[in-house]
mmCIF file of C-alpha atoms in Angstrom:
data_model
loop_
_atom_site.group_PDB
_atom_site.id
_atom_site.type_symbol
_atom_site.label_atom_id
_atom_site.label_comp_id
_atom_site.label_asym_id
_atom_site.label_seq_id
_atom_site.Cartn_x
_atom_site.Cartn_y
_atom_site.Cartn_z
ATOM 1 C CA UNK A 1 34.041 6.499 -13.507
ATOM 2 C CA UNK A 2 35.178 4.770 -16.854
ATOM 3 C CA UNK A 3 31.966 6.614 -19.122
ATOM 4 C CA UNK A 4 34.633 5.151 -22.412
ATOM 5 C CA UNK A 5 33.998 1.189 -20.847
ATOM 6 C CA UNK A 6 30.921 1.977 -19.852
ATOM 7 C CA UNK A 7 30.108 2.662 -23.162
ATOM 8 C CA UNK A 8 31.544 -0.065 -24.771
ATOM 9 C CA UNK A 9 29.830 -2.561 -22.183
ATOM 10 C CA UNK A 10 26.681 -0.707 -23.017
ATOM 11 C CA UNK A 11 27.704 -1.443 -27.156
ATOM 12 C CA UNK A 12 28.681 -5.241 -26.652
ATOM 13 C CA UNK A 13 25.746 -5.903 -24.664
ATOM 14 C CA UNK A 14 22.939 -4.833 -26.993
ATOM 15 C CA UNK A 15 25.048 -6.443 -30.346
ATOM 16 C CA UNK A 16 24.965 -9.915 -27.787
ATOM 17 C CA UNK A 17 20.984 -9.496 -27.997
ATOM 18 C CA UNK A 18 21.117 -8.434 -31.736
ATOM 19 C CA UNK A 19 19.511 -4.960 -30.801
ATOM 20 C CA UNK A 20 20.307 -2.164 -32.928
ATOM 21 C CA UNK A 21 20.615 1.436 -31.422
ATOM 22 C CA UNK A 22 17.017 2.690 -32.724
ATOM 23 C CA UNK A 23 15.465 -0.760 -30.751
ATOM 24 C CA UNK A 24 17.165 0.716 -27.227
ATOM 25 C CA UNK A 25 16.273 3.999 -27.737
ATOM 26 C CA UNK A 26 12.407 2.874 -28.642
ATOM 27 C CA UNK A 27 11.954 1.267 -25.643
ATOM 28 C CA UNK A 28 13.627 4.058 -23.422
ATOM 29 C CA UNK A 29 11.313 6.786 -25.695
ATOM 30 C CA UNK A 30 14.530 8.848 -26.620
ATOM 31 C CA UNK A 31 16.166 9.166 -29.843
ATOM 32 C CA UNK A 32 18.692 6.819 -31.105
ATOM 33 C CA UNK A 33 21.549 9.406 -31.240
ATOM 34 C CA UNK A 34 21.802 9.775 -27.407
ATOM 35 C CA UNK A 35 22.292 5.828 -27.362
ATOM 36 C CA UNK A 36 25.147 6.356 -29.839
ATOM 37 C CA UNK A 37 27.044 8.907 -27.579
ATOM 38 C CA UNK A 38 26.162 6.692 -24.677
ATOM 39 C CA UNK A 39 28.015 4.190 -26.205
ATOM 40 C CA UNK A 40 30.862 6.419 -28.011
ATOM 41 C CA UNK A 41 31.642 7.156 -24.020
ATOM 42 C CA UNK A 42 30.443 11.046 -24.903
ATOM 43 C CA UNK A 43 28.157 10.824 -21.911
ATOM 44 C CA UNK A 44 26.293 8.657 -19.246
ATOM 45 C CA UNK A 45 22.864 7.526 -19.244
ATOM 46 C CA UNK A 46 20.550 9.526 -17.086
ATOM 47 C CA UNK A 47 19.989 7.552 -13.425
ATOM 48 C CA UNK A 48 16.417 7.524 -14.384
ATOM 49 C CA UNK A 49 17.455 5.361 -17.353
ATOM 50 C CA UNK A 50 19.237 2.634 -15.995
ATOM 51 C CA UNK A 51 16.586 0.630 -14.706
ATOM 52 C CA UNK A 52 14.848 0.274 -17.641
ATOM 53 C CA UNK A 53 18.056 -0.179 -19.805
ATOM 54 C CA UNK A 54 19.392 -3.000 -17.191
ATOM 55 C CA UNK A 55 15.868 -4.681 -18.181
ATOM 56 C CA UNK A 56 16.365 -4.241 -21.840
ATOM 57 C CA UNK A 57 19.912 -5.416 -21.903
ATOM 58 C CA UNK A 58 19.631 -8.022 -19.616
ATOM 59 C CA UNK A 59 22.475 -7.128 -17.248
ATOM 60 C CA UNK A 60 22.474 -5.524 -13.929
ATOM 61 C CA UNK A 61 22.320 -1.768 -13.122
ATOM 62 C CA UNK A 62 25.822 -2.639 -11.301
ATOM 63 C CA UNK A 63 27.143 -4.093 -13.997
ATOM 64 C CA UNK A 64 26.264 -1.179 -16.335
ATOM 65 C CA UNK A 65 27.995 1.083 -13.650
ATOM 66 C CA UNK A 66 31.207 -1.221 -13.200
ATOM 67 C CA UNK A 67 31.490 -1.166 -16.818
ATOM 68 C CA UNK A 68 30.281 -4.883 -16.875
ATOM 69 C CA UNK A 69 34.036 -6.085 -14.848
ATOM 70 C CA UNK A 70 32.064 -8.140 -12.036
ATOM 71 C CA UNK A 71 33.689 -11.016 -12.582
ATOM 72 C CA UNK A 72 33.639 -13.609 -10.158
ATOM 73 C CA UNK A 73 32.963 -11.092 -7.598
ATOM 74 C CA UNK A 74 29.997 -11.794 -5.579
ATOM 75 C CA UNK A 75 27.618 -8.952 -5.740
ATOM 76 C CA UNK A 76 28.074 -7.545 -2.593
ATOM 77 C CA UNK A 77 31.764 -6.919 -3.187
ATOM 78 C CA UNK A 78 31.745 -4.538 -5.971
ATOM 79 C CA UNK A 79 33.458 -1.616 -4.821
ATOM 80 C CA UNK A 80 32.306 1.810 -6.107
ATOM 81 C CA UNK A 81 34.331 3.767 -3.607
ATOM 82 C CA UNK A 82 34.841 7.525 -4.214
ATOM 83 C CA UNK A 83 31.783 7.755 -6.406
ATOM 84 C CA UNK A 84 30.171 10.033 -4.057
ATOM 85 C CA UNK A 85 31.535 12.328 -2.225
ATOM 86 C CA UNK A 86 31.991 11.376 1.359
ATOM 87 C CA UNK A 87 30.904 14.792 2.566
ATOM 88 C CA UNK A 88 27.537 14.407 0.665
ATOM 89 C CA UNK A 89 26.950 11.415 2.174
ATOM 90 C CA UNK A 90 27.398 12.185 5.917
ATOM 91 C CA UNK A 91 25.591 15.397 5.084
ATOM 92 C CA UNK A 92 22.376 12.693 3.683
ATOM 93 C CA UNK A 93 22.777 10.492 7.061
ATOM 94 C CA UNK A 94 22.824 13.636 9.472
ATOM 95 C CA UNK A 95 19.710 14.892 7.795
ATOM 96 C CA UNK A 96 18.464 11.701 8.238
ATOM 97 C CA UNK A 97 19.111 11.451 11.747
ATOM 98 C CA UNK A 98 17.029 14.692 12.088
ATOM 99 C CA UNK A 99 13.619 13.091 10.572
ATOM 100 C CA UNK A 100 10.505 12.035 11.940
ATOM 101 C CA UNK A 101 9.427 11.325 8.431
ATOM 102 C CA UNK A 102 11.183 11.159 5.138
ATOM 103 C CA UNK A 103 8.823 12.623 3.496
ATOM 104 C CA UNK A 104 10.903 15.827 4.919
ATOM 105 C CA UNK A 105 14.280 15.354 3.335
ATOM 106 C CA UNK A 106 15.335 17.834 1.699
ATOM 107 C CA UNK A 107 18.502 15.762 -0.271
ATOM 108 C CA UNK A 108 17.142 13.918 -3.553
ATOM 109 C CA UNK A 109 17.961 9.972 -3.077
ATOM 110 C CA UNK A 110 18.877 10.083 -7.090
ATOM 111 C CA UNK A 111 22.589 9.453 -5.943
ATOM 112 C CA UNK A 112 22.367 6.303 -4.227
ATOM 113 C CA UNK A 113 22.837 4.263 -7.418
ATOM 114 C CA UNK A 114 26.440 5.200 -6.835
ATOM 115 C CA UNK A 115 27.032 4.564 -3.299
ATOM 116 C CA UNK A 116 28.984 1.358 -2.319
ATOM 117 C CA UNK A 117 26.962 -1.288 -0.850
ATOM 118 C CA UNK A 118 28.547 -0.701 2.290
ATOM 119 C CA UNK A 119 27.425 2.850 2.490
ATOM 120 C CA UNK A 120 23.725 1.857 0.875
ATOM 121 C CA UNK A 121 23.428 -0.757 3.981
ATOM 122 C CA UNK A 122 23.845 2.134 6.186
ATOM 123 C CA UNK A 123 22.072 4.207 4.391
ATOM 124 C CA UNK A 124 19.293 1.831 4.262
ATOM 125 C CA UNK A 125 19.349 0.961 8.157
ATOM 126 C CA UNK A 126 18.593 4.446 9.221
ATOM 127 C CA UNK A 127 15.833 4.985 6.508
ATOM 128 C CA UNK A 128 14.440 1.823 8.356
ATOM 129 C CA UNK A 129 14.179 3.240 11.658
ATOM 130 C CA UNK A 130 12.025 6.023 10.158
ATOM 131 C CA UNK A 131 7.999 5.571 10.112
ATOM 132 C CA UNK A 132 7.588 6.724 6.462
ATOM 133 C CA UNK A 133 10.630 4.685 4.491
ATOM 134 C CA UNK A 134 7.449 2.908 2.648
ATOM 135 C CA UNK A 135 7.813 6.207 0.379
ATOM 136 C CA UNK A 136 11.546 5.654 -0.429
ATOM 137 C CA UNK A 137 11.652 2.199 -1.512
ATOM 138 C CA UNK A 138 10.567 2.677 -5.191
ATOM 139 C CA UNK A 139 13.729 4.909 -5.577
ATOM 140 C CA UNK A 140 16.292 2.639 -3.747
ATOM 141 C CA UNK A 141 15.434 -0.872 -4.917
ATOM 142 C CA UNK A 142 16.229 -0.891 -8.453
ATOM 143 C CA UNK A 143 20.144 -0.196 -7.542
ATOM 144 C CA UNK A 144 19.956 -2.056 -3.878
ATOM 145 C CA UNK A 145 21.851 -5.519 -3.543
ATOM 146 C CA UNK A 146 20.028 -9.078 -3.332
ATOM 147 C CA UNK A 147 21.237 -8.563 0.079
ATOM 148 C CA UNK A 148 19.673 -5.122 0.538
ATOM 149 C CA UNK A 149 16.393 -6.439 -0.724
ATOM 150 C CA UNK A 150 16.731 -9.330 1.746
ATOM 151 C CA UNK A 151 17.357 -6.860 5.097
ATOM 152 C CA UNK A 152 14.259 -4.395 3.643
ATOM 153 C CA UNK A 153 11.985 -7.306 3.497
ATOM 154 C CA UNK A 154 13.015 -8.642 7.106
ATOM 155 C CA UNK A 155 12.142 -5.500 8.513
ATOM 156 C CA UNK A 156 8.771 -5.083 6.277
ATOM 157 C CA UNK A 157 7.418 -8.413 7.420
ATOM 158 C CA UNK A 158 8.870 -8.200 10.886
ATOM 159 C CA UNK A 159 6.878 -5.265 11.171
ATOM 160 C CA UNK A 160 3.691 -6.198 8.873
ATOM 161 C CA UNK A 161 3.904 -3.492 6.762
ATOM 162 C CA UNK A 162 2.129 -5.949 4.516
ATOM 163 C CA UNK A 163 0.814 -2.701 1.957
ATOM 164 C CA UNK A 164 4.213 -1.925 1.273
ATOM 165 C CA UNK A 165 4.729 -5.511 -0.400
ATOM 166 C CA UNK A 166 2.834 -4.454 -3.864
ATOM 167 C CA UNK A 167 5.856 -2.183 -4.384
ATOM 168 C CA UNK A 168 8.310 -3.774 -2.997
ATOM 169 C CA UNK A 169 7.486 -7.496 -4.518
ATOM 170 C CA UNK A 170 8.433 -7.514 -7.918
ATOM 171 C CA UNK A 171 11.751 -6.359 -7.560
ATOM 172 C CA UNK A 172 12.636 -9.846 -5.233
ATOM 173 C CA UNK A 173 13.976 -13.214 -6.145
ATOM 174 C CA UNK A 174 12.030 -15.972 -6.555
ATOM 175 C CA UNK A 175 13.244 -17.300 -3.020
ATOM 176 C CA UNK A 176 12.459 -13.865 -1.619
ATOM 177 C CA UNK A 177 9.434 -14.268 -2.794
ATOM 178 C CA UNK A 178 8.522 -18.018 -1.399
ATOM 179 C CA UNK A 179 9.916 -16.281 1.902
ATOM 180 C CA UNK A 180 7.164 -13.835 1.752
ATOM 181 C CA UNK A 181 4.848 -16.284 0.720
ATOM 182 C CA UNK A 182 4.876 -18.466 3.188
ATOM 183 C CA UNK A 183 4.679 -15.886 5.946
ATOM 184 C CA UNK A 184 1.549 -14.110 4.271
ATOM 185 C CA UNK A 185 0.096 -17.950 4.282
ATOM 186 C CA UNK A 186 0.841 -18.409 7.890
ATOM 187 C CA UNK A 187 -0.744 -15.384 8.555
ATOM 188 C CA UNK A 188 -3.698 -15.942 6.564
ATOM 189 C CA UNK A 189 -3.329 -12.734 4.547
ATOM 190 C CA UNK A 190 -5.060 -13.584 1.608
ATOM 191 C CA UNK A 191 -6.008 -10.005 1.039
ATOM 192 C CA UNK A 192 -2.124 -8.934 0.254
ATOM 193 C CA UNK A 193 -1.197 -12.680 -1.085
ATOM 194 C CA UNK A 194 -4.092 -11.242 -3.452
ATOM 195 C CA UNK A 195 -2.853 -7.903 -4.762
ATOM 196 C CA UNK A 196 0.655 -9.368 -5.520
ATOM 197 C CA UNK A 197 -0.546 -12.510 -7.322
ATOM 198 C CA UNK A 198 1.208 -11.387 -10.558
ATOM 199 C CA UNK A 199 4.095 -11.108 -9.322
ATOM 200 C CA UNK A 200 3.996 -15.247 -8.274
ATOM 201 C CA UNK A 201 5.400 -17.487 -10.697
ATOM 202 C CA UNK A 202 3.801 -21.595 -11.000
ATOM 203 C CA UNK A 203 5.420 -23.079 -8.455
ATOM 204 C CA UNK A 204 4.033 -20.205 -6.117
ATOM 205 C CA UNK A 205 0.688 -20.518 -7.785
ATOM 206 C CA UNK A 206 1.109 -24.201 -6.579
ATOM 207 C CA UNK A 207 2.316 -24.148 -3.041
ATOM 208 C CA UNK A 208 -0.755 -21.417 -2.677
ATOM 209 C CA UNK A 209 -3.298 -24.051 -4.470
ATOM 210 C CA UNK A 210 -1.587 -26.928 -2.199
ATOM 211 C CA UNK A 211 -2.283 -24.917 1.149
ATOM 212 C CA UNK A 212 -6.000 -24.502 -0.051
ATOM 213 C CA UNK A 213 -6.083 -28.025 -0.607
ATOM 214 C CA UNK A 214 -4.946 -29.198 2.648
ATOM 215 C CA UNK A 215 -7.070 -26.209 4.511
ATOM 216 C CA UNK A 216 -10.291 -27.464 6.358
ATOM 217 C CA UNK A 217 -11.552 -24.175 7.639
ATOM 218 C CA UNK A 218 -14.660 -23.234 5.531
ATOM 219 C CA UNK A 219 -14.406 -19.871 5.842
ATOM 220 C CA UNK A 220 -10.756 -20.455 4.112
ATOM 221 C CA UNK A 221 -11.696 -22.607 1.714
ATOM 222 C CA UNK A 222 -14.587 -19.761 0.765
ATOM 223 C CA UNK A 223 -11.561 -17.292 0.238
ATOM 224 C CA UNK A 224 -10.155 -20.043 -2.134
ATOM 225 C CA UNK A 225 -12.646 -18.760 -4.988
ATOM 226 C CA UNK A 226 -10.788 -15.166 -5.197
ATOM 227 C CA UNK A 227 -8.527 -17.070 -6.608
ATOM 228 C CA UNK A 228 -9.653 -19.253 -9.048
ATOM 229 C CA UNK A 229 -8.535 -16.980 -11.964
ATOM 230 C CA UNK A 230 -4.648 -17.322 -11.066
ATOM 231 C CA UNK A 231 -4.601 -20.698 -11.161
ATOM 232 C CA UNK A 232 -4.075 -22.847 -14.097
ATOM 233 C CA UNK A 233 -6.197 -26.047 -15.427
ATOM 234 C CA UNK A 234 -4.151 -28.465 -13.800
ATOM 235 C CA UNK A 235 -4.159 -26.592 -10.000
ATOM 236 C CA UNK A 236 -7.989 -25.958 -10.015
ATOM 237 C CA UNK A 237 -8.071 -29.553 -10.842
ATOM 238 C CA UNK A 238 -6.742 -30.530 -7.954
ATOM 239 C CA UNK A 239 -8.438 -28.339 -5.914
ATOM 240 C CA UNK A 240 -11.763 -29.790 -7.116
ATOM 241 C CA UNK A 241 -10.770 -33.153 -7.045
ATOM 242 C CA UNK A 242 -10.305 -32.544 -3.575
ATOM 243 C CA UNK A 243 -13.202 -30.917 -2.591
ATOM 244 C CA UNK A 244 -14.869 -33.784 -4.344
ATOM 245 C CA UNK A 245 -13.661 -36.204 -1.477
#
């Protein structure tokens, strides 16, 4: 890996947003001479950093990783080949093979921020198959592709695993999130739609007031008042106006 470009990426990025070292290293709760080295290219930031310093920076995890060359590439064709050993990771999907619950692996996920998306789809598919992969996703997602995120919610809502959506929900796009949406609505889950409320932005807050307001089942429309305090001036307007008629 190129820790020197990384580095510099890392450098640029934060001058773009006017940061200075000692505002990065506040928000990650470490001192601002590790940011410096990070960005001399003396070392890498920790995995369990990157999340949060994608967030502050405003740039992918990948990006970080790639040294910020994406590109024009699309996503799911960065190539981080060779990153991880090949041995490692045939030694992680035999394991894997062996579980009735992942809860038993004995291999520490911490390395699939470097895996190529190739190997993180089949990575992914076989931590799908097992009962338990609820208990991996908060470790995966913040390095898995748009397209990752899309396959993991297929399977979750193909298979109800509604609870699993509080964890999973806030790492989606806003059209992953309509997706879900609109199959929790269908399904009259209002309990789940519920718990992940904050994670809805207004025109999901709208499409949710709009089904209420075209809803004729009482016992529906009763559920409506759960969420009166997520809607905004103009939507409970509208659904008084027409409960009016």
């Amino acid at each position: 890996m190129n820790i020197g470009g990384v580095g510099e990426f890392l450098k640029t990025s934060r001058k773009a947003l006017k940061l200075t070292q000692g505002d990065v290293a506040d928000n990650l709760g470490i001192s601002a001479q590790a940011v410096s080295k990070w960005e001399r290219g003396e070392n890498m930031p920790d995995v369990a950093f990157l999340p949060d310093l994608s967030r502050i920076l405003q740039v992918s995890v990948d990006q970080i990783l790639n040294a910020g060359q994406i590109g024009n590439k699309d996503e799911d064709e960065i190539d981080f080949s060779n990153l991880v050993d090949a041995g490692l990771f045939n030694k992680v999907l035999t394991e894997i093979d062996k579980l009735q619950n992942m809860g038993d692996l004995q291999i520490s996920l911490d390395f699939f921020v470097y895996l190529n998306n190739t190997q993180k789809a089949e990575l992914i598919k076989k931590m799908l198959m097992i009962d338990d992969y609820g208990i991996t996703l908060d470790e995966i997602l913040p390095y898995a592709s748009t397209t990752h995120k899309t396959d993991i919610l297929r399977h979750i809502l193909h298979r109800r695993d509604y609870n699993l959506l509080e964890s999973i929900i806030t790492h989606l796009s806003n059209e992953l999130k309509t997706q879900t949406l609109q199959k929790l609505l269908q399904e009259g889950r209002y309990d789940i739609i519920e718990d992940i409320m904050p994670a809805f932005n207004r025109k999901h807050r709208d499409a949710i007031a709009e089904h209420f307001v075209n809803c004729k089942d009482p016992d529906e429309l009763e559920i409506m008042e759960n969420f009166i305090p997520f809607f905004d001036k103009n939507q409970i307007k509208r659904l008084f106006e027409e409960e009016v008629k």
